[in-house]
């Protein structure tokens, strides 16, 4: 695979990168290079245009006002939406996940339009904030082991008919709807509430994005001992009674 190349775009790190979500970009980049892939990583700040020629786009979480600013600028820029139309792979976390939906509630208490790249609508929950470790069984069609992550959000995200749940929670609130769903996805666009960063805890997600971007069924094996030790630690911690 040494003759392959991949363009990785980290979207708005100045606005959307809470709880170490930039670690997702580091994990995807590292796991690509471990397979001999030539990776060009592009960090796009919110005052810069989003390129449309990327292969994988990553978006993190953020506080309420930065989320609104990011949504406004992404709508005005249009680059991420055009990249999705071109078949790019997009993975989003928390505030970024809400932005990819049809709408969410912004810091002014108003309904803010999203990009409509996933068939979801996010509102603000009235109960306790969703905080803590998450264990979730990923959609079997994605073929990955149980996921571990950390959530911290007030949002409640409802899936429309064309969105599939990314996972089903064993522990944690996930989308906050009470139906056990966590995140959502369609063919090339993914969203989750899980931080951690989620790909450090679950490097198989990074591998999934790489396989989709490269249109291959498998990747060469790599040393996963560190990742598996972290996964085992976090799964054991989450499984302990409170």
PDB file of C-alpha atoms in Angstrom:
ATOM      1  CA  UNK A   1       0.000   0.000   0.000  1.00  0.00           C
ATOM      2  CA  UNK A   2       3.034   2.274  -0.109  1.00  0.00           C
ATOM      3  CA  UNK A   3       1.929   3.775  -3.417  1.00  0.00           C
ATOM      4  CA  UNK A   4      -1.396   4.924  -1.930  1.00  0.00           C
ATOM      5  CA  UNK A   5      -2.011   8.377  -0.557  1.00  0.00           C
ATOM      6  CA  UNK A   6      -4.699   9.870   1.603  1.00  0.00           C
ATOM      7  CA  UNK A   7      -5.764  13.433   2.459  1.00  0.00           C
ATOM      8  CA  UNK A   8      -6.978  13.872   6.047  1.00  0.00           C
ATOM      9  CA  UNK A   9      -8.803  17.112   6.935  1.00  0.00           C
ATOM     10  CA  UNK A  10      -9.258  18.227  10.562  1.00  0.00           C
ATOM     11  CA  UNK A  11     -12.076  20.795  10.503  1.00  0.00           C
ATOM     12  CA  UNK A  12     -12.015  23.903  12.737  1.00  0.00           C
ATOM     13  CA  UNK A  13      -9.614  22.848  15.519  1.00  0.00           C
ATOM     14  CA  UNK A  14      -9.862  26.419  16.866  1.00  0.00           C
ATOM     15  CA  UNK A  15     -13.590  25.987  17.575  1.00  0.00           C
ATOM     16  CA  UNK A  16     -14.298  22.258  17.813  1.00  0.00           C
ATOM     17  CA  UNK A  17     -11.739  20.234  19.749  1.00  0.00           C
ATOM     18  CA  UNK A  18     -12.893  19.609  23.322  1.00  0.00           C
ATOM     19  CA  UNK A  19     -11.946  16.601  25.438  1.00  0.00           C
ATOM     20  CA  UNK A  20      -8.952  15.809  23.252  1.00  0.00           C
ATOM     21  CA  UNK A  21     -10.948  15.145  20.085  1.00  0.00           C
ATOM     22  CA  UNK A  22      -7.937  16.183  18.015  1.00  0.00           C
ATOM     23  CA  UNK A  23      -6.535  12.846  19.126  1.00  0.00           C
ATOM     24  CA  UNK A  24      -8.824  11.266  16.523  1.00  0.00           C
ATOM     25  CA  UNK A  25      -6.827  12.966  13.773  1.00  0.00           C
ATOM     26  CA  UNK A  26      -3.583  11.751  15.342  1.00  0.00           C
ATOM     27  CA  UNK A  27      -4.834   8.164  15.498  1.00  0.00           C
ATOM     28  CA  UNK A  28      -6.092   8.091  11.900  1.00  0.00           C
ATOM     29  CA  UNK A  29      -2.823   9.611  10.689  1.00  0.00           C
ATOM     30  CA  UNK A  30      -0.682   7.194  12.689  1.00  0.00           C
ATOM     31  CA  UNK A  31      -2.606   4.086  11.684  1.00  0.00           C
ATOM     32  CA  UNK A  32      -2.433   5.093   8.032  1.00  0.00           C
ATOM     33  CA  UNK A  33       1.332   5.607   8.222  1.00  0.00           C
ATOM     34  CA  UNK A  34       1.751   2.248   9.981  1.00  0.00           C
ATOM     35  CA  UNK A  35       0.283   0.703   6.809  1.00  0.00           C
ATOM     36  CA  UNK A  36       2.735   2.555   4.568  1.00  0.00           C
ATOM     37  CA  UNK A  37       0.201   5.134   3.410  1.00  0.00           C
ATOM     38  CA  UNK A  38       1.350   8.593   2.397  1.00  0.00           C
ATOM     39  CA  UNK A  39      -0.850  10.917   4.477  1.00  0.00           C
ATOM     40  CA  UNK A  40      -1.340  14.618   3.923  1.00  0.00           C
ATOM     41  CA  UNK A  41      -2.984  16.134   6.998  1.00  0.00           C
ATOM     42  CA  UNK A  42      -4.679  19.512   6.609  1.00  0.00           C
ATOM     43  CA  UNK A  43      -5.837  21.451   9.690  1.00  0.00           C
ATOM     44  CA  UNK A  44      -8.475  23.976   8.570  1.00  0.00           C
ATOM     45  CA  UNK A  45      -9.163  26.861  10.925  1.00  0.00           C
ATOM     46  CA  UNK A  46     -12.541  28.584  10.966  1.00  0.00           C
ATOM     47  CA  UNK A  47     -11.235  31.577   8.961  1.00  0.00           C
ATOM     48  CA  UNK A  48     -10.062  29.293   6.141  1.00  0.00           C
ATOM     49  CA  UNK A  49     -12.018  27.587   3.349  1.00  0.00           C
ATOM     50  CA  UNK A  50     -12.714  23.880   3.772  1.00  0.00           C
ATOM     51  CA  UNK A  51     -11.102  21.990   0.879  1.00  0.00           C
ATOM     52  CA  UNK A  52     -13.384  19.741  -1.128  1.00  0.00           C
ATOM     53  CA  UNK A  53     -10.741  17.232  -2.218  1.00  0.00           C
ATOM     54  CA  UNK A  54     -10.158  15.469   1.125  1.00  0.00           C
ATOM     55  CA  UNK A  55     -10.650  11.748   1.664  1.00  0.00           C
ATOM     56  CA  UNK A  56     -11.471  11.787   5.393  1.00  0.00           C
ATOM     57  CA  UNK A  57     -12.844  14.753   7.373  1.00  0.00           C
ATOM     58  CA  UNK A  58     -12.853  14.843  11.181  1.00  0.00           C
ATOM     59  CA  UNK A  59     -14.856  17.246  13.366  1.00  0.00           C
ATOM     60  CA  UNK A  60     -14.732  17.429  17.160  1.00  0.00           C
ATOM     61  CA  UNK A  61     -16.893  18.751  19.954  1.00  0.00           C
ATOM     62  CA  UNK A  62     -17.154  22.274  21.288  1.00  0.00           C
ATOM     63  CA  UNK A  63     -19.040  24.570  23.626  1.00  0.00           C
ATOM     64  CA  UNK A  64     -22.333  26.173  22.625  1.00  0.00           C
ATOM     65  CA  UNK A  65     -21.119  29.477  21.163  1.00  0.00           C
ATOM     66  CA  UNK A  66     -18.211  27.956  19.174  1.00  0.00           C
ATOM     67  CA  UNK A  67     -20.684  25.371  17.885  1.00  0.00           C
ATOM     68  CA  UNK A  68     -22.974  28.104  16.551  1.00  0.00           C
ATOM     69  CA  UNK A  69     -20.057  29.949  14.951  1.00  0.00           C
ATOM     70  CA  UNK A  70     -18.812  26.733  13.355  1.00  0.00           C
ATOM     71  CA  UNK A  71     -22.245  25.925  11.944  1.00  0.00           C
ATOM     72  CA  UNK A  72     -22.631  29.428  10.504  1.00  0.00           C
ATOM     73  CA  UNK A  73     -19.220  29.303   8.833  1.00  0.00           C
ATOM     74  CA  UNK A  74     -19.636  25.775   7.496  1.00  0.00           C
ATOM     75  CA  UNK A  75     -22.980  26.697   5.943  1.00  0.00           C
ATOM     76  CA  UNK A  76     -21.520  29.835   4.386  1.00  0.00           C
ATOM     77  CA  UNK A  77     -18.380  28.060   3.179  1.00  0.00           C
ATOM     78  CA  UNK A  78     -20.107  25.018   1.687  1.00  0.00           C
ATOM     79  CA  UNK A  79     -16.879  23.042   1.310  1.00  0.00           C
ATOM     80  CA  UNK A  80     -17.772  20.233   3.693  1.00  0.00           C
ATOM     81  CA  UNK A  81     -21.160  19.716   2.059  1.00  0.00           C
ATOM     82  CA  UNK A  82     -19.546  19.564  -1.375  1.00  0.00           C
ATOM     83  CA  UNK A  83     -16.965  17.080  -0.076  1.00  0.00           C
ATOM     84  CA  UNK A  84     -19.815  14.879   1.184  1.00  0.00           C
ATOM     85  CA  UNK A  85     -21.465  15.075  -2.237  1.00  0.00           C
ATOM     86  CA  UNK A  86     -18.150  13.892  -3.698  1.00  0.00           C
ATOM     87  CA  UNK A  87     -18.249  10.804  -1.457  1.00  0.00           C
ATOM     88  CA  UNK A  88     -15.778  11.897   1.237  1.00  0.00           C
ATOM     89  CA  UNK A  89     -15.812  10.104   4.594  1.00  0.00           C
ATOM     90  CA  UNK A  90     -16.841  12.380   7.501  1.00  0.00           C
ATOM     91  CA  UNK A  91     -16.600  11.494  11.197  1.00  0.00           C
ATOM     92  CA  UNK A  92     -17.980  13.909  13.798  1.00  0.00           C
ATOM     93  CA  UNK A  93     -18.155  14.057  17.599  1.00  0.00           C
ATOM     94  CA  UNK A  94     -20.700  15.714  19.922  1.00  0.00           C
ATOM     95  CA  UNK A  95     -21.192  19.347  18.780  1.00  0.00           C
ATOM     96  CA  UNK A  96     -19.801  18.391  15.378  1.00  0.00           C
ATOM     97  CA  UNK A  97     -22.315  15.531  15.221  1.00  0.00           C
ATOM     98  CA  UNK A  98     -25.197  17.930  15.894  1.00  0.00           C
ATOM     99  CA  UNK A  99     -23.932  20.342  13.224  1.00  0.00           C
ATOM    100  CA  UNK A 100     -24.081  17.580  10.602  1.00  0.00           C
ATOM    101  CA  UNK A 101     -27.784  17.069  11.314  1.00  0.00           C
ATOM    102  CA  UNK A 102     -30.728  19.172  10.165  1.00  0.00           C
ATOM    103  CA  UNK A 103     -30.813  21.482  13.194  1.00  0.00           C
ATOM    104  CA  UNK A 104     -29.823  21.902  16.850  1.00  0.00           C
ATOM    105  CA  UNK A 105     -30.456  24.376  19.672  1.00  0.00           C
ATOM    106  CA  UNK A 106     -27.756  27.041  19.843  1.00  0.00           C
ATOM    107  CA  UNK A 107     -26.392  29.072  22.752  1.00  0.00           C
ATOM    108  CA  UNK A 108     -29.144  31.684  22.241  1.00  0.00           C
ATOM    109  CA  UNK A 109     -31.840  29.051  22.754  1.00  0.00           C
ATOM    110  CA  UNK A 110     -32.787  29.213  19.079  1.00  0.00           C
ATOM    111  CA  UNK A 111     -33.044  26.492  16.446  1.00  0.00           C
ATOM    112  CA  UNK A 112     -29.847  26.606  14.386  1.00  0.00           C
ATOM    113  CA  UNK A 113     -29.754  25.035  10.920  1.00  0.00           C
ATOM    114  CA  UNK A 114     -27.194  22.285  10.433  1.00  0.00           C
ATOM    115  CA  UNK A 115     -25.727  20.923   7.232  1.00  0.00           C
ATOM    116  CA  UNK A 116     -28.257  18.126   6.765  1.00  0.00           C
ATOM    117  CA  UNK A 117     -25.601  15.502   6.064  1.00  0.00           C
ATOM    118  CA  UNK A 118     -27.161  13.056   8.553  1.00  0.00           C
ATOM    119  CA  UNK A 119     -30.913  12.643   9.029  1.00  0.00           C
ATOM    120  CA  UNK A 120     -31.007  13.742  12.686  1.00  0.00           C
ATOM    121  CA  UNK A 121     -32.437  16.644  14.684  1.00  0.00           C
ATOM    122  CA  UNK A 122     -30.957  17.691  18.044  1.00  0.00           C
ATOM    123  CA  UNK A 123     -32.774  19.409  20.887  1.00  0.00           C
ATOM    124  CA  UNK A 124     -31.716  20.297  24.425  1.00  0.00           C
ATOM    125  CA  UNK A 125     -32.610  17.836  27.142  1.00  0.00           C
ATOM    126  CA  UNK A 126     -34.463  19.000  30.252  1.00  0.00           C
ATOM    127  CA  UNK A 127     -33.208  16.297  32.593  1.00  0.00           C
ATOM    128  CA  UNK A 128     -29.782  15.538  33.987  1.00  0.00           C
ATOM    129  CA  UNK A 129     -26.762  16.121  31.797  1.00  0.00           C
ATOM    130  CA  UNK A 130     -25.391  12.998  30.116  1.00  0.00           C
ATOM    131  CA  UNK A 131     -21.969  12.552  31.709  1.00  0.00           C
ATOM    132  CA  UNK A 132     -19.791   9.487  32.161  1.00  0.00           C
ATOM    133  CA  UNK A 133     -18.343   6.424  30.519  1.00  0.00           C
ATOM    134  CA  UNK A 134     -20.159   4.741  27.671  1.00  0.00           C
ATOM    135  CA  UNK A 135     -20.107   1.146  26.482  1.00  0.00           C
ATOM    136  CA  UNK A 136     -21.934   0.479  23.246  1.00  0.00           C
ATOM    137  CA  UNK A 137     -22.398  -2.311  20.742  1.00  0.00           C
ATOM    138  CA  UNK A 138     -21.752  -0.936  17.274  1.00  0.00           C
ATOM    139  CA  UNK A 139     -24.123  -1.600  14.389  1.00  0.00           C
ATOM    140  CA  UNK A 140     -23.305  -5.201  13.310  1.00  0.00           C
ATOM    141  CA  UNK A 141     -23.121  -4.070   9.680  1.00  0.00           C
ATOM    142  CA  UNK A 142     -19.955  -2.140  10.551  1.00  0.00           C
ATOM    143  CA  UNK A 143     -18.260  -5.239  11.924  1.00  0.00           C
ATOM    144  CA  UNK A 144     -16.423  -3.680  14.903  1.00  0.00           C
ATOM    145  CA  UNK A 145     -16.048  -4.790  18.533  1.00  0.00           C
ATOM    146  CA  UNK A 146     -17.776  -3.128  21.484  1.00  0.00           C
ATOM    147  CA  UNK A 147     -17.024   0.589  21.773  1.00  0.00           C
ATOM    148  CA  UNK A 148     -15.858   2.530  24.804  1.00  0.00           C
ATOM    149  CA  UNK A 149     -16.046   6.288  25.183  1.00  0.00           C
ATOM    150  CA  UNK A 150     -16.899   9.242  27.408  1.00  0.00           C
ATOM    151  CA  UNK A 151     -19.943  11.484  27.028  1.00  0.00           C
ATOM    152  CA  UNK A 152     -20.661  14.968  28.364  1.00  0.00           C
ATOM    153  CA  UNK A 153     -23.642  16.638  26.711  1.00  0.00           C
ATOM    154  CA  UNK A 154     -27.104  18.060  27.302  1.00  0.00           C
ATOM    155  CA  UNK A 155     -28.225  17.357  23.754  1.00  0.00           C
ATOM    156  CA  UNK A 156     -30.919  14.904  22.724  1.00  0.00           C
ATOM    157  CA  UNK A 157     -30.615  13.681  19.142  1.00  0.00           C
ATOM    158  CA  UNK A 158     -33.531  12.089  17.289  1.00  0.00           C
ATOM    159  CA  UNK A 159     -32.841   9.919  14.246  1.00  0.00           C
ATOM    160  CA  UNK A 160     -34.859  10.296  11.053  1.00  0.00           C
ATOM    161  CA  UNK A 161     -35.825   7.409   8.777  1.00  0.00           C
ATOM    162  CA  UNK A 162     -32.627   7.443   6.697  1.00  0.00           C
ATOM    163  CA  UNK A 163     -30.213   7.526   9.651  1.00  0.00           C
ATOM    164  CA  UNK A 164     -28.932   4.330  11.264  1.00  0.00           C
ATOM    165  CA  UNK A 165     -27.818   4.201  14.912  1.00  0.00           C
ATOM    166  CA  UNK A 166     -24.038   4.065  15.057  1.00  0.00           C
ATOM    167  CA  UNK A 167     -24.299   1.868  18.160  1.00  0.00           C
ATOM    168  CA  UNK A 168     -26.581   0.699  20.980  1.00  0.00           C
ATOM    169  CA  UNK A 169     -25.620   1.556  24.546  1.00  0.00           C
ATOM    170  CA  UNK A 170     -24.850  -1.002  27.235  1.00  0.00           C
ATOM    171  CA  UNK A 171     -23.936   1.787  29.666  1.00  0.00           C
ATOM    172  CA  UNK A 172     -24.470   5.498  29.120  1.00  0.00           C
ATOM    173  CA  UNK A 173     -27.152   7.707  27.599  1.00  0.00           C
ATOM    174  CA  UNK A 174     -25.958   7.949  23.989  1.00  0.00           C
ATOM    175  CA  UNK A 175     -28.375  10.065  21.971  1.00  0.00           C
ATOM    176  CA  UNK A 176     -30.341  10.842  25.141  1.00  0.00           C
ATOM    177  CA  UNK A 177     -33.645   9.672  23.687  1.00  0.00           C
ATOM    178  CA  UNK A 178     -34.082   6.727  26.039  1.00  0.00           C
ATOM    179  CA  UNK A 179     -34.124   4.193  23.203  1.00  0.00           C
ATOM    180  CA  UNK A 180     -30.513   3.079  23.652  1.00  0.00           C
ATOM    181  CA  UNK A 181     -29.232   4.539  20.397  1.00  0.00           C
ATOM    182  CA  UNK A 182     -25.792   6.154  20.253  1.00  0.00           C
ATOM    183  CA  UNK A 183     -24.755   8.331  17.337  1.00  0.00           C
ATOM    184  CA  UNK A 184     -25.904   7.923  13.762  1.00  0.00           C
ATOM    185  CA  UNK A 185     -24.524   7.291  10.301  1.00  0.00           C
ATOM    186  CA  UNK A 186     -25.324   6.862   6.661  1.00  0.00           C
ATOM    187  CA  UNK A 187     -23.030   5.406   4.029  1.00  0.00           C
ATOM    188  CA  UNK A 188     -20.134   7.874   4.428  1.00  0.00           C
ATOM    189  CA  UNK A 189     -21.068  10.273   7.255  1.00  0.00           C
ATOM    190  CA  UNK A 190     -20.775   9.297  10.927  1.00  0.00           C
ATOM    191  CA  UNK A 191     -21.651  11.008  14.198  1.00  0.00           C
ATOM    192  CA  UNK A 192     -21.210  10.069  17.845  1.00  0.00           C
ATOM    193  CA  UNK A 193     -21.360  11.686  21.280  1.00  0.00           C
ATOM    194  CA  UNK A 194     -18.328   9.687  22.458  1.00  0.00           C
ATOM    195  CA  UNK A 195     -15.110  11.463  23.373  1.00  0.00           C
ATOM    196  CA  UNK A 196     -12.108   9.745  24.871  1.00  0.00           C
ATOM    197  CA  UNK A 197     -10.762  10.475  22.271  1.00  0.00           C
ATOM    198  CA  UNK A 198     -12.977   7.778  20.825  1.00  0.00           C
ATOM    199  CA  UNK A 199     -10.427   6.542  18.261  1.00  0.00           C
ATOM    200  CA  UNK A 200      -7.673   6.166  20.855  1.00  0.00           C
ATOM    201  CA  UNK A 201     -10.034   3.910  22.760  1.00  0.00           C
ATOM    202  CA  UNK A 202     -11.342   2.255  19.598  1.00  0.00           C
ATOM    203  CA  UNK A 203      -8.728   2.315  16.816  1.00  0.00           C
ATOM    204  CA  UNK A 204     -10.920   0.014  14.764  1.00  0.00           C
ATOM    205  CA  UNK A 205     -13.051   3.080  13.961  1.00  0.00           C
ATOM    206  CA  UNK A 206     -10.014   4.734  12.379  1.00  0.00           C
ATOM    207  CA  UNK A 207      -9.371   1.560  10.392  1.00  0.00           C
ATOM    208  CA  UNK A 208     -12.994   1.531   9.227  1.00  0.00           C
ATOM    209  CA  UNK A 209     -12.640   5.086   7.895  1.00  0.00           C
ATOM    210  CA  UNK A 210      -9.403   4.158   6.136  1.00  0.00           C
ATOM    211  CA  UNK A 211     -10.983   1.126   4.478  1.00  0.00           C
ATOM    212  CA  UNK A 212     -13.943   3.191   3.299  1.00  0.00           C
ATOM    213  CA  UNK A 213     -11.700   5.953   1.962  1.00  0.00           C
ATOM    214  CA  UNK A 214      -9.441   3.482   0.159  1.00  0.00           C
ATOM    215  CA  UNK A 215     -12.336   1.233  -0.929  1.00  0.00           C
ATOM    216  CA  UNK A 216     -10.670  -1.913   0.402  1.00  0.00           C
ATOM    217  CA  UNK A 217     -12.041  -4.760   2.511  1.00  0.00           C
ATOM    218  CA  UNK A 218      -9.008  -5.175   4.777  1.00  0.00           C
ATOM    219  CA  UNK A 219      -5.842  -3.439   5.932  1.00  0.00           C
ATOM    220  CA  UNK A 220      -2.450  -4.947   6.794  1.00  0.00           C
ATOM    221  CA  UNK A 221      -2.208  -5.831  10.503  1.00  0.00           C
ATOM    222  CA  UNK A 222      -0.527  -3.456  12.930  1.00  0.00           C
ATOM    223  CA  UNK A 223       0.577  -3.534  16.568  1.00  0.00           C
ATOM    224  CA  UNK A 224      -2.552  -2.954  18.678  1.00  0.00           C
ATOM    225  CA  UNK A 225      -1.197  -3.915  22.104  1.00  0.00           C
ATOM    226  CA  UNK A 226      -1.278  -0.379  23.514  1.00  0.00           C
ATOM    227  CA  UNK A 227      -4.758   0.295  22.192  1.00  0.00           C
ATOM    228  CA  UNK A 228      -6.121  -3.006  23.453  1.00  0.00           C
ATOM    229  CA  UNK A 229      -4.671  -2.383  26.912  1.00  0.00           C
ATOM    230  CA  UNK A 230      -6.440   1.007  27.013  1.00  0.00           C
ATOM    231  CA  UNK A 231      -9.685  -0.535  25.748  1.00  0.00           C
ATOM    232  CA  UNK A 232      -9.589  -3.258  28.379  1.00  0.00           C
ATOM    233  CA  UNK A 233      -8.888  -0.726  31.134  1.00  0.00           C
ATOM    234  CA  UNK A 234     -11.754   1.573  30.136  1.00  0.00           C
ATOM    235  CA  UNK A 235     -14.234  -1.247  29.587  1.00  0.00           C
ATOM    236  CA  UNK A 236     -13.392  -2.690  33.005  1.00  0.00           C
ATOM    237  CA  UNK A 237     -13.719   0.726  34.655  1.00  0.00           C
ATOM    238  CA  UNK A 238     -17.099   1.390  33.031  1.00  0.00           C
ATOM    239  CA  UNK A 239     -18.365  -2.050  34.024  1.00  0.00           C
ATOM    240  CA  UNK A 240     -17.721  -1.492  37.736  1.00  0.00           C
ATOM    241  CA  UNK A 241     -20.852  -0.681  39.768  1.00  0.00           C
ATOM    242  CA  UNK A 242     -21.104   2.964  40.842  1.00  0.00           C
TER     243      UNK A 242
END
